Short mmCIF file of C-alpha atoms and ligand atoms in Angstrom, two decimals:
data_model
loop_
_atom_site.label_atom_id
_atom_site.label_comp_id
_atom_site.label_asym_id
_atom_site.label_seq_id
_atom_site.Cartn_x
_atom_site.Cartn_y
_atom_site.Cartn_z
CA UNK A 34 17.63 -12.42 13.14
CA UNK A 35 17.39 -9.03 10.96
CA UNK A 36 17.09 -8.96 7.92
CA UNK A 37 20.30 -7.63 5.02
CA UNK A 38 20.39 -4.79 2.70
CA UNK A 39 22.75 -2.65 0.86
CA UNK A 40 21.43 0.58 1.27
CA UNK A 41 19.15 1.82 3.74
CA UNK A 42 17.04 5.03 3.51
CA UNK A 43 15.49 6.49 6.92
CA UNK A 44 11.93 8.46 5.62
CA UNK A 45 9.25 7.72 3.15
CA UNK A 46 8.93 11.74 2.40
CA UNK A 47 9.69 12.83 -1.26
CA UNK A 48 13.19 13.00 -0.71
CA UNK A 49 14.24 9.57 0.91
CA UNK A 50 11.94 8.03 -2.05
CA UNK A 51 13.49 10.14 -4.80
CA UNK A 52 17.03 9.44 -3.02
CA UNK A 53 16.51 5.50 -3.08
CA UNK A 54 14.97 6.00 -7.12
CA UNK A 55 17.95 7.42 -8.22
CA UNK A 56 20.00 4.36 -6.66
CA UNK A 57 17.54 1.88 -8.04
CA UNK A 58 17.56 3.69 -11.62
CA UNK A 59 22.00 3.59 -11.07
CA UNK A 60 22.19 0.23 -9.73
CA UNK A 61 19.44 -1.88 -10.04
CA UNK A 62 20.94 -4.97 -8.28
CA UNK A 63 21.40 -2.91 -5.21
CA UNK A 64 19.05 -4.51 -2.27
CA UNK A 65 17.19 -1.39 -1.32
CA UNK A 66 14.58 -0.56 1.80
CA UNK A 67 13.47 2.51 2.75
CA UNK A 68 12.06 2.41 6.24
CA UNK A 69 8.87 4.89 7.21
CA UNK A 70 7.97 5.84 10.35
CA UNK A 71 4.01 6.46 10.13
CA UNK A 72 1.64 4.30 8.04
CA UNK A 73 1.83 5.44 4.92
CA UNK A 74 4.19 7.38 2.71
CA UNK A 75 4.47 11.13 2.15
CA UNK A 76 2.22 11.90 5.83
CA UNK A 77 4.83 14.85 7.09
CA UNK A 78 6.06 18.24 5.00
CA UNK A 79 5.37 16.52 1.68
CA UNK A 80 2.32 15.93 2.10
CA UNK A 81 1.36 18.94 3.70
CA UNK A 82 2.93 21.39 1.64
CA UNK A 83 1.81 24.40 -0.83
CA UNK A 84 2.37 22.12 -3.82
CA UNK A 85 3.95 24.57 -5.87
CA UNK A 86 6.87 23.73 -8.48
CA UNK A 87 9.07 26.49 -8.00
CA UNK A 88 10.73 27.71 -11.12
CA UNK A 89 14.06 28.80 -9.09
CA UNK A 90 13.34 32.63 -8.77
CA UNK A 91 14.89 33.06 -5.03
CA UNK A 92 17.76 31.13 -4.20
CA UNK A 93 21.33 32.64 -4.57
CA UNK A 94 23.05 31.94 -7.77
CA UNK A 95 25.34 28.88 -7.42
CA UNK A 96 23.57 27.44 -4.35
CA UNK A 97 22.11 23.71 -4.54
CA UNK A 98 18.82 25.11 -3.85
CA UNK A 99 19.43 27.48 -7.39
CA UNK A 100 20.66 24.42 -9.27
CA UNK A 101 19.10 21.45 -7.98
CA UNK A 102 15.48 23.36 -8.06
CA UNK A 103 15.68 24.66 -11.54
CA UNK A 104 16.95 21.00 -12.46
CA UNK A 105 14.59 18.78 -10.34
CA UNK A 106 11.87 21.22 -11.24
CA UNK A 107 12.03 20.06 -15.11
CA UNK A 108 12.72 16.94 -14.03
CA UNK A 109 9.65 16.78 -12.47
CA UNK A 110 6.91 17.90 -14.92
CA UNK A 111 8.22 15.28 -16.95
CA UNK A 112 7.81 12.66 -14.54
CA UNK A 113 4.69 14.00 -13.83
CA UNK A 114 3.31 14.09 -17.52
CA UNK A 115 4.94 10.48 -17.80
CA UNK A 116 3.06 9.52 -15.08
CA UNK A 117 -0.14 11.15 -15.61
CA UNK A 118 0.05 13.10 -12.83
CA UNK A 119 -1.62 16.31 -12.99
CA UNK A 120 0.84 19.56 -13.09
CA UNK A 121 -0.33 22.12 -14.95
CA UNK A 122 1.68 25.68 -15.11
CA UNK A 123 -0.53 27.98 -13.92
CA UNK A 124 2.24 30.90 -13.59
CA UNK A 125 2.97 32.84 -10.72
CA UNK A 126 3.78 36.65 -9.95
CA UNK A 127 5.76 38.23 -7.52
CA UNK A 128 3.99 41.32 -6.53
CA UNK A 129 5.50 44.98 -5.39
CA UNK A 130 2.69 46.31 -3.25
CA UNK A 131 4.96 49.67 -1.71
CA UNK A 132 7.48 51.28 -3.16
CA UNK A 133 9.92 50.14 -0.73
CA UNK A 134 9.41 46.30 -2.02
CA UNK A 135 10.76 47.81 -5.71
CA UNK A 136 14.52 47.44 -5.09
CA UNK A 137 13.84 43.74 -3.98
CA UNK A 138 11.64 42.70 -6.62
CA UNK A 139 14.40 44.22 -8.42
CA UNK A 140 17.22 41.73 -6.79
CA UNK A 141 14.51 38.90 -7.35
CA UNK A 142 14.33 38.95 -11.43
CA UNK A 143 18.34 39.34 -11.25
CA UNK A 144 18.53 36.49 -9.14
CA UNK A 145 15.82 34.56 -11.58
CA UNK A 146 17.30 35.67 -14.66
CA UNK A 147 21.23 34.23 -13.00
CA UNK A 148 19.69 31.09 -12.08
CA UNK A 149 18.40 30.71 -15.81
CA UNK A 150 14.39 30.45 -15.11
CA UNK A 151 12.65 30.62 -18.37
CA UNK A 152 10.70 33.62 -19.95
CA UNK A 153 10.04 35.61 -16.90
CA UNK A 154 8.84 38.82 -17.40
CA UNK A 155 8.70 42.07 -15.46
CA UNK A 156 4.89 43.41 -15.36
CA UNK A 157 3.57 47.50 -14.33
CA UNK A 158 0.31 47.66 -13.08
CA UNK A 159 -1.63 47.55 -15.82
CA UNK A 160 0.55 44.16 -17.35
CA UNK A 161 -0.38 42.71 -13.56
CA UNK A 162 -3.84 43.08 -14.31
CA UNK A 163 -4.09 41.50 -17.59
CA UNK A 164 -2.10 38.55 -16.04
CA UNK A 165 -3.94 38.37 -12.21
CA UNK A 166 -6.92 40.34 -12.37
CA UNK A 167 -7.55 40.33 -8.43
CA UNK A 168 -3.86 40.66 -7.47
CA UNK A 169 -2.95 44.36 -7.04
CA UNK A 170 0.52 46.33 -6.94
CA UNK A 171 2.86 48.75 -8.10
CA UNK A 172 4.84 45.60 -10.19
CA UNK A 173 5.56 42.27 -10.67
CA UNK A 174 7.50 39.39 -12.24
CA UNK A 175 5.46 36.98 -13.89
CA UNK A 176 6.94 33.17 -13.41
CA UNK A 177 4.47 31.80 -16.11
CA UNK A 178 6.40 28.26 -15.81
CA UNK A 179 5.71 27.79 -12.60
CA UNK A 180 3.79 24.79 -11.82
CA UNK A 181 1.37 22.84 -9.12
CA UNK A 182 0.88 19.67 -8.76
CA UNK A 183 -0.67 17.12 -5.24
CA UNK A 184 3.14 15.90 -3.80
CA UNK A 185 1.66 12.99 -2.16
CA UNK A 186 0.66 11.68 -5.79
CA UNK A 187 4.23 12.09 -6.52
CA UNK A 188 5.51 10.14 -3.66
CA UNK A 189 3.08 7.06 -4.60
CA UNK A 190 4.12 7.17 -7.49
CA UNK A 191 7.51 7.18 -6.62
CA UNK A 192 6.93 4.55 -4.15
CA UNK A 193 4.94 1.92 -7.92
CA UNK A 194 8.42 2.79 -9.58
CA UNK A 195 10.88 1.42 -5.93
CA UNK A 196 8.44 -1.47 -6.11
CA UNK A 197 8.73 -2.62 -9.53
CA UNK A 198 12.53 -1.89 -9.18
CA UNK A 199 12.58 -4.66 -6.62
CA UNK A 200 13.07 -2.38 -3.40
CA UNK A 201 11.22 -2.27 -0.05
CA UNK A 202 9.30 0.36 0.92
CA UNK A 203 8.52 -0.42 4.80
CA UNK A 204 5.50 1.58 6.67
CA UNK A 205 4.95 1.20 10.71
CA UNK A 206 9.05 1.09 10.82
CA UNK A 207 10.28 3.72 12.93
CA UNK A 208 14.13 3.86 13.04
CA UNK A 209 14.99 3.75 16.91
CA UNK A 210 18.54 2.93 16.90
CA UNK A 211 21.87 2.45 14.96
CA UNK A 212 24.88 0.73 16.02
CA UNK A 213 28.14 0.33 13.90
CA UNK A 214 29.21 -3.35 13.24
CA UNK A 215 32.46 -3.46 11.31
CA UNK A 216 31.70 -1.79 7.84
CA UNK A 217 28.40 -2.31 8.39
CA UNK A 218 25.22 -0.26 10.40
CA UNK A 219 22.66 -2.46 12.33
CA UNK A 220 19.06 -0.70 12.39
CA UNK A 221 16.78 -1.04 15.07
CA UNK A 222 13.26 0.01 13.48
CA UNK A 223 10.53 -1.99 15.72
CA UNK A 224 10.14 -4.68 14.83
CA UNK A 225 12.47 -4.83 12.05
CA UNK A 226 16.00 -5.55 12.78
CA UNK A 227 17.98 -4.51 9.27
CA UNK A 228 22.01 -4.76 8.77
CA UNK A 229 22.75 -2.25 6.19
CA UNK A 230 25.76 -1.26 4.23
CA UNK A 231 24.82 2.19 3.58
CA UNK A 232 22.37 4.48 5.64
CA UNK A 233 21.05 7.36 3.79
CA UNK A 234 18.81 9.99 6.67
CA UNK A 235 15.98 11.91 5.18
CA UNK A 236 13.78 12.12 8.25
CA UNK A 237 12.69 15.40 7.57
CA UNK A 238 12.04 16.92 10.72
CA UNK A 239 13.88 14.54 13.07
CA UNK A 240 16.50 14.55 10.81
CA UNK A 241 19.40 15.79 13.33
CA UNK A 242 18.12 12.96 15.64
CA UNK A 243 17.93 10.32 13.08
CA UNK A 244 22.25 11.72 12.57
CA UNK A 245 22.90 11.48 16.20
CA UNK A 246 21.65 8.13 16.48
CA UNK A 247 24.29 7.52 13.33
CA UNK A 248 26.84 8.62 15.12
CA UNK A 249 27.13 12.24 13.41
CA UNK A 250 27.61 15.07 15.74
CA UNK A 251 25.17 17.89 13.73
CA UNK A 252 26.03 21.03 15.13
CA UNK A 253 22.84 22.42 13.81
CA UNK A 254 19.40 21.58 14.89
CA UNK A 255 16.02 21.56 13.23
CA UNK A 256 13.58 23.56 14.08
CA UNK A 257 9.61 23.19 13.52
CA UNK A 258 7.62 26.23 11.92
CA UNK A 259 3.74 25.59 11.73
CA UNK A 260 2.82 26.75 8.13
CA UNK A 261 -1.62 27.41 9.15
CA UNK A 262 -3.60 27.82 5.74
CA UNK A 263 -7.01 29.57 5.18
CA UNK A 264 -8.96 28.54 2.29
CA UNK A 265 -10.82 31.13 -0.17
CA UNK A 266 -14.61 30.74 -0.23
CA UNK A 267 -15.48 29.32 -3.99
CA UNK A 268 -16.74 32.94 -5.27
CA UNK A 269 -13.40 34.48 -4.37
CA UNK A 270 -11.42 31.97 -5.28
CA UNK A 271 -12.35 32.03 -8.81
CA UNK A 272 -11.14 35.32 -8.87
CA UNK A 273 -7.88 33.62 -8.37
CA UNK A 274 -5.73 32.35 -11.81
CA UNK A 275 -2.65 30.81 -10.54
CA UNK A 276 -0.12 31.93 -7.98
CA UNK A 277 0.05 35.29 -6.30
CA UNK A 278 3.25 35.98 -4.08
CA UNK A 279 4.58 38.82 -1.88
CA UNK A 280 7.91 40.11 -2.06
CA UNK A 281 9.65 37.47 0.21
CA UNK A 282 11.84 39.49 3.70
CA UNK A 283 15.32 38.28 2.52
CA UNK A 284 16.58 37.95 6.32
CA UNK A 285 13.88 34.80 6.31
CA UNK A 286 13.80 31.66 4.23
CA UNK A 287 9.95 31.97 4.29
CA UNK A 288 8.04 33.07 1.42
CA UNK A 289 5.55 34.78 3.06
CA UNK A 290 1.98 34.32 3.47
CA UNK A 291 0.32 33.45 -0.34
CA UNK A 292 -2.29 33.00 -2.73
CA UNK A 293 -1.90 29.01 -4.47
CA UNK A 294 -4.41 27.55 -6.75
CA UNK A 295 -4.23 23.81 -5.75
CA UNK A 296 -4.51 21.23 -8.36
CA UNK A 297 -7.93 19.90 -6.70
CA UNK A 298 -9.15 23.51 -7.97
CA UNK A 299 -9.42 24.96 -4.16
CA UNK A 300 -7.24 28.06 -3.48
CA UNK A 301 -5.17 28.62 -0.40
CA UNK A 302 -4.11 31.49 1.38
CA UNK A 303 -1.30 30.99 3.21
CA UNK A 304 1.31 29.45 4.86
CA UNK A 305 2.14 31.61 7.68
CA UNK A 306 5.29 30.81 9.57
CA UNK A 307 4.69 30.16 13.32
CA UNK A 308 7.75 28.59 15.66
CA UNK A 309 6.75 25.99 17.63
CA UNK A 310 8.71 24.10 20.09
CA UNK A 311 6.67 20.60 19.06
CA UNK A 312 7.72 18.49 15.76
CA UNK A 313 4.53 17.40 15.16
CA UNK A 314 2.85 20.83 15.81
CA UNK A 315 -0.21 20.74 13.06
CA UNK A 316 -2.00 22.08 15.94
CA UNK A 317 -1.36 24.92 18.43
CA UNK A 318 -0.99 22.68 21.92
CA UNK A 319 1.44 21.67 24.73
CA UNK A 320 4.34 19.90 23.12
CA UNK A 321 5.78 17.08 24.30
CA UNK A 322 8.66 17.18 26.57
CA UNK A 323 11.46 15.88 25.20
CA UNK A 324 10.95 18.22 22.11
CA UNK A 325 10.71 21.17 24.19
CA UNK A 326 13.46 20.08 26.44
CA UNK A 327 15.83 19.98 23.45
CA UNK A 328 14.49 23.32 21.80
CA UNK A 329 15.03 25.01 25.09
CA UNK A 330 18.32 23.88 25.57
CA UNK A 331 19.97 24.97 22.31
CA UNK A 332 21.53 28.33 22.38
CA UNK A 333 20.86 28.62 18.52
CA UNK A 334 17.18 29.13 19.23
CA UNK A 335 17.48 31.47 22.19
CA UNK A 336 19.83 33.43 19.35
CA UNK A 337 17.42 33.28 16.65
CA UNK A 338 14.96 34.74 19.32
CA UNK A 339 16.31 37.43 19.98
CA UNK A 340 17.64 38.11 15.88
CA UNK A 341 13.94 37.48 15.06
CA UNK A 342 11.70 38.80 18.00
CA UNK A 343 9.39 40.71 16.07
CA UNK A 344 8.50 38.66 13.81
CA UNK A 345 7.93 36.08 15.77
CA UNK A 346 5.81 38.33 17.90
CA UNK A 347 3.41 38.96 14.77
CA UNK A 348 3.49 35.48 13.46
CA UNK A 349 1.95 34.71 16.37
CA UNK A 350 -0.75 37.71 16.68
CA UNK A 351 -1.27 37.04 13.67
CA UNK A 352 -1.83 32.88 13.80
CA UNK A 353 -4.33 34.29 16.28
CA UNK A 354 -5.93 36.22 14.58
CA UNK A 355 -7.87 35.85 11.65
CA UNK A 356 -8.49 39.59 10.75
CA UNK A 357 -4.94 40.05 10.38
CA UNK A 358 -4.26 37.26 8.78
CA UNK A 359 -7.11 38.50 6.13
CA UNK A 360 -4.74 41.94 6.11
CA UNK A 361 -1.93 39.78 4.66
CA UNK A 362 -3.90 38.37 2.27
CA UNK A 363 -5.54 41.30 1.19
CA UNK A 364 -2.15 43.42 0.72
CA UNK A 365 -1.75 40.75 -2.63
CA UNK A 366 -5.72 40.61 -3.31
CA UNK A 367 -7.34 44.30 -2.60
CA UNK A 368 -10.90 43.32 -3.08
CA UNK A 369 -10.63 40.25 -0.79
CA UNK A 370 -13.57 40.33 2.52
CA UNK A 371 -12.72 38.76 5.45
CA UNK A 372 -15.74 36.78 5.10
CA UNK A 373 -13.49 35.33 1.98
CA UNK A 374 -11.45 33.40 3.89
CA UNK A 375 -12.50 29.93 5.64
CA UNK A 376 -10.53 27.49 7.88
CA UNK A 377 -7.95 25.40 5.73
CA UNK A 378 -5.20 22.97 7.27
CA UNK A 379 -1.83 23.46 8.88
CA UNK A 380 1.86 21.90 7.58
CA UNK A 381 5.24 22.14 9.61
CA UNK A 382 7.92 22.81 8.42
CA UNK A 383 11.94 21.56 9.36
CA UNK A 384 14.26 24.23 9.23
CA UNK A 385 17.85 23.97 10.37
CA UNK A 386 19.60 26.62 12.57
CA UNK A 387 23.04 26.98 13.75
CA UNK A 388 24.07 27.51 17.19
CA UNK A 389 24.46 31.57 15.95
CA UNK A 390 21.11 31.55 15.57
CA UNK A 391 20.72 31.75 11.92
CA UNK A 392 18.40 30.14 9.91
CA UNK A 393 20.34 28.08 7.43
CA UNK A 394 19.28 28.85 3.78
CA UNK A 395 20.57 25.80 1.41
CA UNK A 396 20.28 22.49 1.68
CA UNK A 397 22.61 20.62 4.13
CA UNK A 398 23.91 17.20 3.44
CA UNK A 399 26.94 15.53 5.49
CA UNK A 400 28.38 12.00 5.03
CA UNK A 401 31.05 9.51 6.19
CA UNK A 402 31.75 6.35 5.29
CA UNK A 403 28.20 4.77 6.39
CA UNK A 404 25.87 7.10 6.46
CA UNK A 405 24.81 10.32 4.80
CA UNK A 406 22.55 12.86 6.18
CA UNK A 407 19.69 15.27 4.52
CA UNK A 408 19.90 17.77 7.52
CA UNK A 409 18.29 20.66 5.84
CA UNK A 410 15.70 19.52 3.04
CA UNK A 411 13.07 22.58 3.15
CA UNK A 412 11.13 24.64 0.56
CA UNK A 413 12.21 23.84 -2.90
CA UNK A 414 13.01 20.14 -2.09
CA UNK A 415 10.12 19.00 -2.81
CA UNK A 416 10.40 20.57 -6.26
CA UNK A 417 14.27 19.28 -6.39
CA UNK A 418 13.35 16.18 -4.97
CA UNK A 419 14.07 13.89 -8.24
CA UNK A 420 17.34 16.12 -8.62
CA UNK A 421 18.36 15.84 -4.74
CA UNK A 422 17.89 12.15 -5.21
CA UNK A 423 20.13 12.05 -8.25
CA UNK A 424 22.95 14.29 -6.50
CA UNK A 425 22.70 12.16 -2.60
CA UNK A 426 22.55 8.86 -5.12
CA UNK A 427 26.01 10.07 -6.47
CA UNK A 428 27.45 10.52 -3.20
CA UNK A 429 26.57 7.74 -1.75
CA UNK A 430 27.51 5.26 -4.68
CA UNK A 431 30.82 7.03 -4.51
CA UNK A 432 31.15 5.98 -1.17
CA UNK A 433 30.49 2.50 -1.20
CA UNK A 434 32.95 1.95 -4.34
CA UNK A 435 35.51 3.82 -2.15
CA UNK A 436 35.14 0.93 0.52
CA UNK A 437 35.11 -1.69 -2.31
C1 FAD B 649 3.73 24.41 4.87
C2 FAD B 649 4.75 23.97 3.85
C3 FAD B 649 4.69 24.45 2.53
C4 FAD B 649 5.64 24.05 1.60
N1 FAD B 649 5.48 24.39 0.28
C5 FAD B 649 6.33 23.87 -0.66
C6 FAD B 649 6.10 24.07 -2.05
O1 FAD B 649 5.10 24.63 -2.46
N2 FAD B 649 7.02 23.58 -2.93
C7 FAD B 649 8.14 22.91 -2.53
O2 FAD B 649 8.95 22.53 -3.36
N3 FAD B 649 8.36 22.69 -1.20
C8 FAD B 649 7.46 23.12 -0.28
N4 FAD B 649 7.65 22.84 1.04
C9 FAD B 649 8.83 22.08 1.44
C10 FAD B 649 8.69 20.61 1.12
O3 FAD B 649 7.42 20.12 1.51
C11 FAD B 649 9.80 19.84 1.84
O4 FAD B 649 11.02 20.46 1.50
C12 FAD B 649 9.85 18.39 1.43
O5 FAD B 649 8.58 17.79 1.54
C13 FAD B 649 10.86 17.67 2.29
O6 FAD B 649 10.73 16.29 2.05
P1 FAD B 649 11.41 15.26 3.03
O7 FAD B 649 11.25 13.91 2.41
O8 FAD B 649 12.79 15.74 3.37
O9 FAD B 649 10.61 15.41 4.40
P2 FAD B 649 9.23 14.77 4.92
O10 FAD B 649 8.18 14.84 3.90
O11 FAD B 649 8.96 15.44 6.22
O12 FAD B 649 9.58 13.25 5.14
C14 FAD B 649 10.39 12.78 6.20
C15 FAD B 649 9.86 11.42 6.57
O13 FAD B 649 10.71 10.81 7.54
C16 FAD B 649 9.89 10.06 8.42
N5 FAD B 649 10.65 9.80 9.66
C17 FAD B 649 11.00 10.68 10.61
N6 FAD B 649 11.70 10.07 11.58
C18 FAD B 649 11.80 8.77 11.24
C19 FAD B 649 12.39 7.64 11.84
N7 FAD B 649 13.05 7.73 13.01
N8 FAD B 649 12.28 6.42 11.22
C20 FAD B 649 11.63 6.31 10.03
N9 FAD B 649 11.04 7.37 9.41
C21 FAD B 649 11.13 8.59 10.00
C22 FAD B 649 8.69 10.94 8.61
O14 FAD B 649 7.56 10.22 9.09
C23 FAD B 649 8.48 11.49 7.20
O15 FAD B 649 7.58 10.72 6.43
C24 FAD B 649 6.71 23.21 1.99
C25 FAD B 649 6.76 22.72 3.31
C26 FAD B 649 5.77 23.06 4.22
C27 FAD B 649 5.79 22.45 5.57
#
């Protein structure tokens, strides 16, 4: 016999926890459980991410990503320095390094200064040194409310505030199956049997599964990118103040590779952005069948191929090797040795793409009348989390008072 709950939510990442706080905070008799695959909370993007707090400097005006990451981004120091959490703003710039990166730095502070991020300034040479003394460049914007802070503390405490709410947070519980039963969705998660109302899918990277098995036909599909860090040796890392990013390639939702103080006082160098057919591919390796089966077989990703060859091509030379990878890193940080740069860790990202091949930029979220679905949740959402939760909350409390 399985158990009942109002409101289901598939995926203990930051947004399936931020998703079922908002409907706690709303309705705080709703019966709540949010069922996690792995053993503990927060194992998957969020807790292998760059932890930066992005101030909303790149996303096109009027997107969700513009609003919901300048939003959640407030939102979140606050919860942070309610929660004595650690998230100091260490600033961030944006650096020119050729002339030819000047007319998109340019289209960067007019897309900051649309979305309404706070006192940015535009920096020469001489300004970038005062701010970054190791970063070097033609210009910059300087982001100096842009924050860090360790995600996975987030998600616990995310998790302390479900708990005292009176909701279930479920580890080990890996949602295999969905079937409809009147208004109602019956969940198979091993060995849990749970009837829900409502199902709310923020499975992250098997989030176009965890739809299909809800009956939603997603036309797009996600796709993993390994993110590989290297980590600065100490002596060059306290070189480093806060943030130090490249121009960002508009045709690619990637930021490109970066510098990122961590709030553990370690700074990374990195993420690249590597395709990889597996969803679990921290490591390079074979991966497993039925995720290359299902790669292989969608036309979007033969399409994106071919839009994207070469730089896919160098993502890969350059996961390979470590002397260009020092290159990238050097183009932000002149003085940087290759000897600077040690082994760090590895993160993968979800990132939709439609059958044309293109990577989808905002965040995708489809519902009917039992289940809603986070299909694309990548870089800001952990920064928009609380606000994502908020706006999916809405949506789906509309949709149960629509059914009555
Ligand atoms: C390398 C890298 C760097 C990034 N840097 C930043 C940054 O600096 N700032 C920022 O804002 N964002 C950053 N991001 C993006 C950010 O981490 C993600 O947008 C965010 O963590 C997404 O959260 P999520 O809850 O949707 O996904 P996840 O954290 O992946 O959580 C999904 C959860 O669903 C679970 N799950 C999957 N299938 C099932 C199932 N069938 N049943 C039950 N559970 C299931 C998974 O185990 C997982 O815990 C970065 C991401 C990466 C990978």
């Amino acid at each position: 016999v399985g158990e009942a709950c109002d409101v289901a939510v598939v995926g203990g990442g930051i947004v399936g926890l931020a998703v079922a706080r908002a409907l706690a905070l709303a309705r705080p008799r709703l019966r709540l459980v949010v069922l996690e695959r792995e053993s503990d909370v927060a194992t998957a993007q969020t807790g292998h991410n760059s932890g930066v707090v992005h101030s909303g400097l790149y996303y096109r005006p009027g997107s969700l990503k513009a609003r919901l990451c300048v939003e959640g981004g407030r939102e979140l120091k606050r919860y942070c320095e309610r929660h004595g959490i650690a998230c100091p703003e260490v600033g961030k710039v944006v650096v020119a390094v050729e002339a030819s990166e000047l007319d998109r730095l340019e289209a960067l502070w007019q897309r900051g200064v649309a979305n309404g991020v706070a006192d940015l300034r535009r920096l020469d040479a001489r300004a970038l040194a005062d701010v970054e003394p190791a970063a070097g460049g033609l210009a910059a914007i300087h982001s100096p409310h842009t924050a860090i802070v360790d995600y996975r503390q987030v998600a616990a405490a995310l998790v302390a505030d479900l708990i005292a709410a009176g909701a279930r947070v479920v580890t080990g519980a890996a949602v295999r199956a969905a079937t409809r039963d009147g208004a109602r969705v019956r969940l198979r998660a091993d060995p849990l049997e749970l009837d829900a109302g409502y199902v709310v899918n923020c499975a992250g990277l098997e989030a176009d599964r965890v739809a299909r098995l809800l009956g939603a036909r997603p036309t797009v599909r996600i796709v993993p990118f390994r993110g590989e860090y290297r980590l600065l040796a100490p002596a060059a890392a306290a070189r480093v103040r806060g943030l130090i990013y490249p121009v960002p390639d508009p045709t690619l939702p990637f930021l490109g590779v970066h510098l990122t103080r961590t709030v553990d006082g370690r700074v990374e160098a990195g993420p690249n952005a590597v395709w990889t057919l597996s969803r679990r591919g921290y490591r390079r390796g074979l991966p497993p069948l039925r995720d290359a089966w299902e790669a292989l077989s969608f036309p979007g990703l033969w399409r994106l191929g071919r839009r994207h060859l070469a730089t896919a091509v160098f993502e890969y030379r350059r996961s390979l090797s470590s002397r260009l990878f020092a290159a990238s890193v050097r183009r932000l940080m002149p003085a940087l040795a290759d000897v600077d740069l040690v082994a760090g860790g590895a993160g993968v990202r979800a990132q939709a793409v439609a059958p044309t091949g293109e990577l989808v930029d905002d965040f995708v979220i489809v519902q009917d009348a039992r289940s809603l679905s986070v299909l694309n949740a990548p870089s800001p959402a952990a920064t928009a989390s609380l606000a994502i939760g908020r706006f999916v909350a809405g949506r789906v409390l509309e949709a149960l008072s629509e059914r009555g």
